[in-house]
Amino acid sequence: MRDIQASDAKTHLLQILDEVERGETVRITRHGRPIARIVPEANRRQAEIDKAIANIKALRRHTGKITVEEILSARHEGHNY
C-alpha cells in the first residue's frame, strides 16, 4: 500500500486510478493522517482472475504438459543477468 498526500492525489488522480486498476491500494493522507483509501474493485478483479485461469486451462489443453525447466526458461527469457 502506498501513501499519498491529498494535494498530490488531486493532481495525479488518473495515475492513481491506473495503479488501483492494476491491483494497488492507495491511502490518501492529510497532514500525515490517513483520511481515505482507494482499493481495487473486488468483483472486477475476481472476474479478471477467473478469465486468466480459464485461458491458462484452454492453453494447456492445446499444448500439453510442460516441465518446470521449460517454465523457468520462459520466465527468464530476455533477462540480462
Backbone as ProteinMPNN parsed JSONL, in Angstrom:
{"seq_chain_A": "MRDIQASDAKTHLLQILDEVERGETVRITRHGRPIARIVPEANRRQAEIDKAIANIKALRRHTGKITVEEILSARHEGHNY", "coords_chain_A": {"N_chain_A": [[0.859, -1.16, 0.0], [0.488, 2.206, -0.736], [1.149, 5.502, 0.378], [-0.2, 8.759, -0.135], [-0.209, 12.284, -0.297], [-3.105, 14.358, 0.103], [-3.215, 16.652, -1.527], [-1.433, 15.951, -3.584], [-2.771, 13.73, -4.532], [-5.011, 14.867, -5.687], [-3.85, 16.183, -7.846], [-2.736, 14.056, -9.299], [-4.716, 12.177, -9.925], [-5.652, 10.506, -12.1], [-3.414, 8.88, -12.626], [-3.206, 7.576, -10.173], [-5.612, 6.137, -10.199], [-5.051, 4.391, -12.311], [-3.03, 2.852, -11.119], [-4.496, 1.656, -9.038], [-6.29, 0.194, -10.551], [-4.56, -1.724, -11.5], [-4.27, -3.231, -9.253], [-3.128, -2.15, -6.973], [-3.32, -0.678, -3.688], [-4.138, 2.489, -2.48], [-3.477, 4.896, -0.047], [-4.845, 7.865, 1.094], [-3.595, 10.767, 2.561], [-3.772, 13.484, 4.923], [-2.014, 16.058, 6.202], [-0.329, 14.134, 7.28], [-2.044, 12.284, 8.417], [-4.092, 9.449, 7.867], [-6.861, 9.646, 5.658], [-8.445, 8.557, 3.715], [-8.95, 5.655, 1.612], [-8.147, 4.095, -1.399], [-9.172, 1.353, -3.108], [-8.839, -1.603, -5.18], [-11.627, -2.686, -7.162], [-13.327, -5.396, -5.99], [-14.99, -7.367, -7.261], [-14.488, -6.964, -9.985], [-11.77, -7.526, -10.157], [-11.771, -10.239, -9.431], [-13.153, -11.312, -11.607], [-11.279, -10.882, -13.632], [-9.249, -12.579, -12.752], [-10.552, -15.083, -12.864], [-10.976, -15.241, -15.643], [-8.312, -15.305, -16.562], [-7.446, -17.753, -15.471], [-9.14, -19.518, -16.84], [-8.205, -19.093, -19.445], [-5.586, -20.073, -19.213], [-6.106, -22.774, -18.669], [-7.325, -23.507, -21.094], [-5.196, -23.124, -22.852], [-3.424, -25.066, -21.904], [-4.769, -27.377, -22.663], [-4.301, -27.409, -25.369], [-1.511, -27.364, -25.657], [-0.398, -29.3, -24.048], [1.449, -30.983, -21.384], [4.097, -29.258, -19.703], [7.525, -28.999, -18.662], [9.042, -28.116, -15.475], [11.486, -26.918, -15.908], [11.123, -25.838, -18.47], [9.204, -23.895, -17.92], [10.62, -22.182, -16.156], [12.667, -21.407, -17.865], [11.228, -19.962, -19.813], [10.275, -17.94, -18.21], [12.578, -16.551, -17.553], [13.468, -15.724, -19.965], [14.939, -13.388, -22.071], [15.911, -11.837, -20.035], [18.581, -9.914, -18.758], [21.267, -10.843, -17.137]], "CA_chain_A": [[0.0, 0.0, 0.0], [1.259, 3.435, -0.872], [0.523, 6.713, 0.915], [-0.05, 9.959, -0.944], [-0.855, 13.464, 0.258], [-4.352, 14.719, -0.565], [-2.938, 17.613, -2.596], [-0.842, 15.196, -4.696], [-3.819, 12.857, -5.071], [-5.839, 15.704, -6.553], [-3.081, 16.459, -9.061], [-2.375, 12.831, -10.015], [-5.819, 11.23, -9.758], [-5.708, 9.496, -13.162], [-2.309, 7.95, -12.401], [-3.589, 6.777, -9.011], [-6.643, 5.191, -10.634], [-4.363, 3.358, -13.087], [-2.37, 1.969, -10.151], [-5.542, 0.891, -8.354], [-6.808, -0.768, -11.528], [-3.577, -2.804, -11.58], [-4.293, -4.01, -8.027], [-2.505, -1.416, -5.866], [-4.161, 0.082, -2.777], [-3.527, 3.789, -2.209], [-4.054, 5.575, 1.113], [-4.757, 9.318, 0.993], [-3.34, 11.37, 3.868], [-3.802, 14.939, 5.044], [-1.172, 16.415, 7.358], [0.236, 12.908, 7.824], [-3.076, 11.386, 8.961], [-4.897, 8.797, 6.827], [-8.257, 10.106, 5.578], [-9.211, 7.738, 2.76], [-8.221, 4.568, 0.975], [-8.693, 3.695, -2.69], [-8.848, -0.064, -3.284], [-9.405, -2.176, -6.407], [-12.965, -3.27, -7.098], [-13.14, -6.833, -5.759], [-15.679, -8.181, -8.269], [-13.792, -6.821, -11.266], [-10.502, -8.243, -10.034], [-12.057, -11.672, -9.455], [-13.509, -11.655, -12.987], [-10.016, -10.96, -14.377], [-8.558, -13.795, -12.312], [-11.278, -16.221, -13.428], [-10.708, -15.268, -17.082], [-6.926, -15.732, -16.739], [-7.388, -19.19, -15.187], [-9.784, -20.202, -17.969], [-7.284, -19.018, -20.583], [-4.47, -20.988, -18.952], [-6.612, -24.139, -18.85], [-7.519, -23.727, -22.528], [-3.865, -23.237, -23.443], [-2.867, -26.371, -21.515], [-5.411, -28.426, -23.463], [-3.714, -27.392, -26.716], [-0.058, -27.524, -25.652], [0.023, -30.444, -23.255], [2.214, -30.685, -20.186], [5.453, -28.761, -19.871], [8.344, -29.255, -17.476], [9.406, -26.966, -14.654], [12.611, -26.271, -16.577], [10.577, -25.034, -19.565], [8.549, -22.735, -17.314], [11.659, -21.273, -15.677], [13.359, -20.867, -19.038], [10.366, -18.942, -20.399], [10.197, -16.829, -17.259], [13.834, -15.794, -17.576], [13.82, -15.384, -21.341], [15.08, -11.959, -22.313], [16.538, -11.143, -18.897], [20.027, -9.692, -18.84], [21.834, -11.016, -15.795]], "C_chain_A": [[0.909, 1.228, 0.0], [0.457, 4.594, -0.303], [0.787, 7.88, -0.017], [-0.808, 11.101, -0.282], [-2.092, 13.819, -0.553], [-4.11, 15.689, -1.721], [-2.314, 16.935, -3.812], [-1.874, 14.287, -5.345], [-4.711, 13.633, -6.035], [-5.144, 15.939, -7.894], [-2.9, 15.213, -9.927], [-3.468, 11.767, -9.967], [-5.831, 10.146, -10.836], [-4.601, 8.456, -13.01], [-2.63, 7.02, -11.227], [-4.635, 5.738, -9.403], [-6.049, 4.08, -11.485], [-3.686, 2.354, -12.159], [-3.386, 1.078, -9.444], [-6.119, -0.162, -9.29], [-5.863, -1.949, -11.689], [-3.463, -3.595, -10.281], [-3.694, -3.324, -6.814], [-3.572, -0.757, -4.996], [-3.429, 1.366, -2.43], [-4.257, 4.434, -1.033], [-3.786, 7.072, 0.968], [-4.566, 9.875, 2.405], [-3.466, 12.887, 3.786], [-3.063, 15.271, 6.336], [-0.66, 15.165, 8.075], [-0.761, 11.927, 8.409], [-3.874, 10.755, 7.829], [-6.334, 9.32, 6.846], [-9.104, 9.265, 4.634], [-8.303, 6.657, 2.189], [-8.927, 4.236, -0.341], [-8.222, 2.272, -2.946], [-9.45, -0.571, -4.588], [-10.797, -2.744, -6.157], [-12.822, -4.785, -7.047], [-13.777, -7.68, -6.857], [-14.962, -8.125, -9.608], [-12.503, -7.617, -11.248], [-10.738, -9.752, -10.097], [-12.421, -12.123, -10.854], [-12.254, -11.776, -13.848], [-9.254, -12.228, -14.027], [-9.218, -15.027, -12.909], [-11.013, -16.36, -14.926], [-9.285, -15.753, -17.354], [-6.787, -17.239, -16.501], [-8.012, -19.977, -16.324], [-8.881, -20.204, -19.191], [-6.105, -19.97, -20.424], [-4.911, -22.429, -19.156], [-6.818, -24.464, -20.319], [-6.179, -23.907, -23.224], [-3.249, -24.596, -23.127], [-3.492, -27.515, -22.314], [-4.763, -28.524, -24.843], [-2.221, -27.7, -26.715], [0.412, -28.76, -24.904], [0.861, -30.016, -22.073], [3.591, -30.149, -20.562], [6.203, -28.965, -18.564], [8.6, -27.958, -16.715], [10.546, -26.196, -15.317], [12.131, -25.388, -17.729], [9.902, -23.775, -19.033], [9.59, -21.716, -16.866], [12.423, -20.635, -16.831], [12.526, -19.748, -19.686], [10.286, -17.713, -19.506], [11.423, -15.95, -17.342], [14.241, -15.363, -18.988], [13.864, -13.859, -21.51], [15.694, -11.186, -21.169], [18.032, -10.999, -19.147], [20.602, -9.747, -17.442], [23.284, -10.651, -15.81]], "O_chain_A": [[1.951, 1.261, 0.654], [-0.76, 4.665, -0.475], [1.858, 7.983, -0.616], [-1.912, 10.912, 0.231], [-2.124, 13.605, -1.764], [-4.73, 15.563, -2.777], [-2.624, 17.296, -4.947], [-1.859, 14.091, -6.56], [-5.116, 13.112, -7.074], [-5.78, 15.896, -8.947], [-2.911, 15.305, -11.155], [-3.166, 10.574, -9.969], [-6.006, 8.971, -10.512], [-4.834, 7.27, -13.243], [-2.358, 5.821, -11.285], [-4.551, 4.584, -8.983], [-6.494, 2.936, -11.395], [-3.759, 1.146, -12.386], [-3.156, -0.119, -9.274], [-6.405, -1.283, -8.869], [-6.307, -3.058, -11.984], [-2.661, -4.525, -10.194], [-3.752, -3.876, -5.715], [-4.608, -0.325, -5.502], [-2.238, 1.342, -2.122], [-5.485, 4.512, -1.016], [-2.651, 7.494, 0.748], [-5.286, 9.5, 3.33], [-3.29, 13.487, 2.726], [-3.441, 14.821, 7.418], [-0.567, 15.13, 9.302], [-0.374, 10.847, 8.854], [-4.294, 11.461, 6.913], [-6.951, 9.426, 7.906], [-10.331, 9.255, 4.733], [-7.077, 6.731, 2.268], [-10.15, 4.112, -0.385], [-7.021, 2.009, -2.997], [-10.455, -0.038, -5.057], [-11.096, -3.223, -5.063], [-12.258, -5.389, -7.96], [-13.152, -8.626, -7.336], [-14.846, -9.142, -10.292], [-12.179, -8.306, -12.216], [-9.978, -10.467, -10.751], [-12.034, -13.219, -11.259], [-12.165, -12.664, -14.696], [-8.681, -12.876, -14.903], [-8.531, -15.92, -13.406], [-10.844, -17.473, -15.425], [-9.07, -16.533, -18.282], [-6.087, -17.922, -17.248], [-7.469, -21.003, -16.733], [-8.799, -21.208, -19.899], [-5.676, -20.6, -21.39], [-4.181, -23.223, -19.749], [-6.519, -25.576, -20.753], [-6.048, -24.761, -24.1], [-2.62, -25.209, -23.99], [-2.824, -28.506, -22.609], [-4.687, -29.61, -25.418], [-1.714, -28.251, -27.692], [1.534, -29.216, -25.122], [0.977, -28.825, -21.785], [4.171, -30.524, -21.581], [5.6, -29.087, -17.498], [8.403, -26.859, -17.235], [10.567, -24.966, -15.289], [12.675, -24.304, -17.943], [10.017, -22.707, -19.634], [9.464, -20.526, -17.158], [12.781, -19.459, -16.773], [13.068, -18.708, -20.061], [10.236, -16.583, -19.992], [11.322, -14.73, -17.214], [15.265, -14.703, -19.162], [12.931, -13.151, -21.132], [15.974, -9.996, -21.311], [18.66, -11.902, -19.699], [20.444, -8.812, -16.656], [23.951, -10.727, -14.777]]}, "name": "protein", "num_of_chains": 1, "seq": "MRDIQASDAKTHLLQILDEVERGETVRITRHGRPIARIVPEANRRQAEIDKAIANIKALRRHTGKITVEEILSARHEGHNY"}
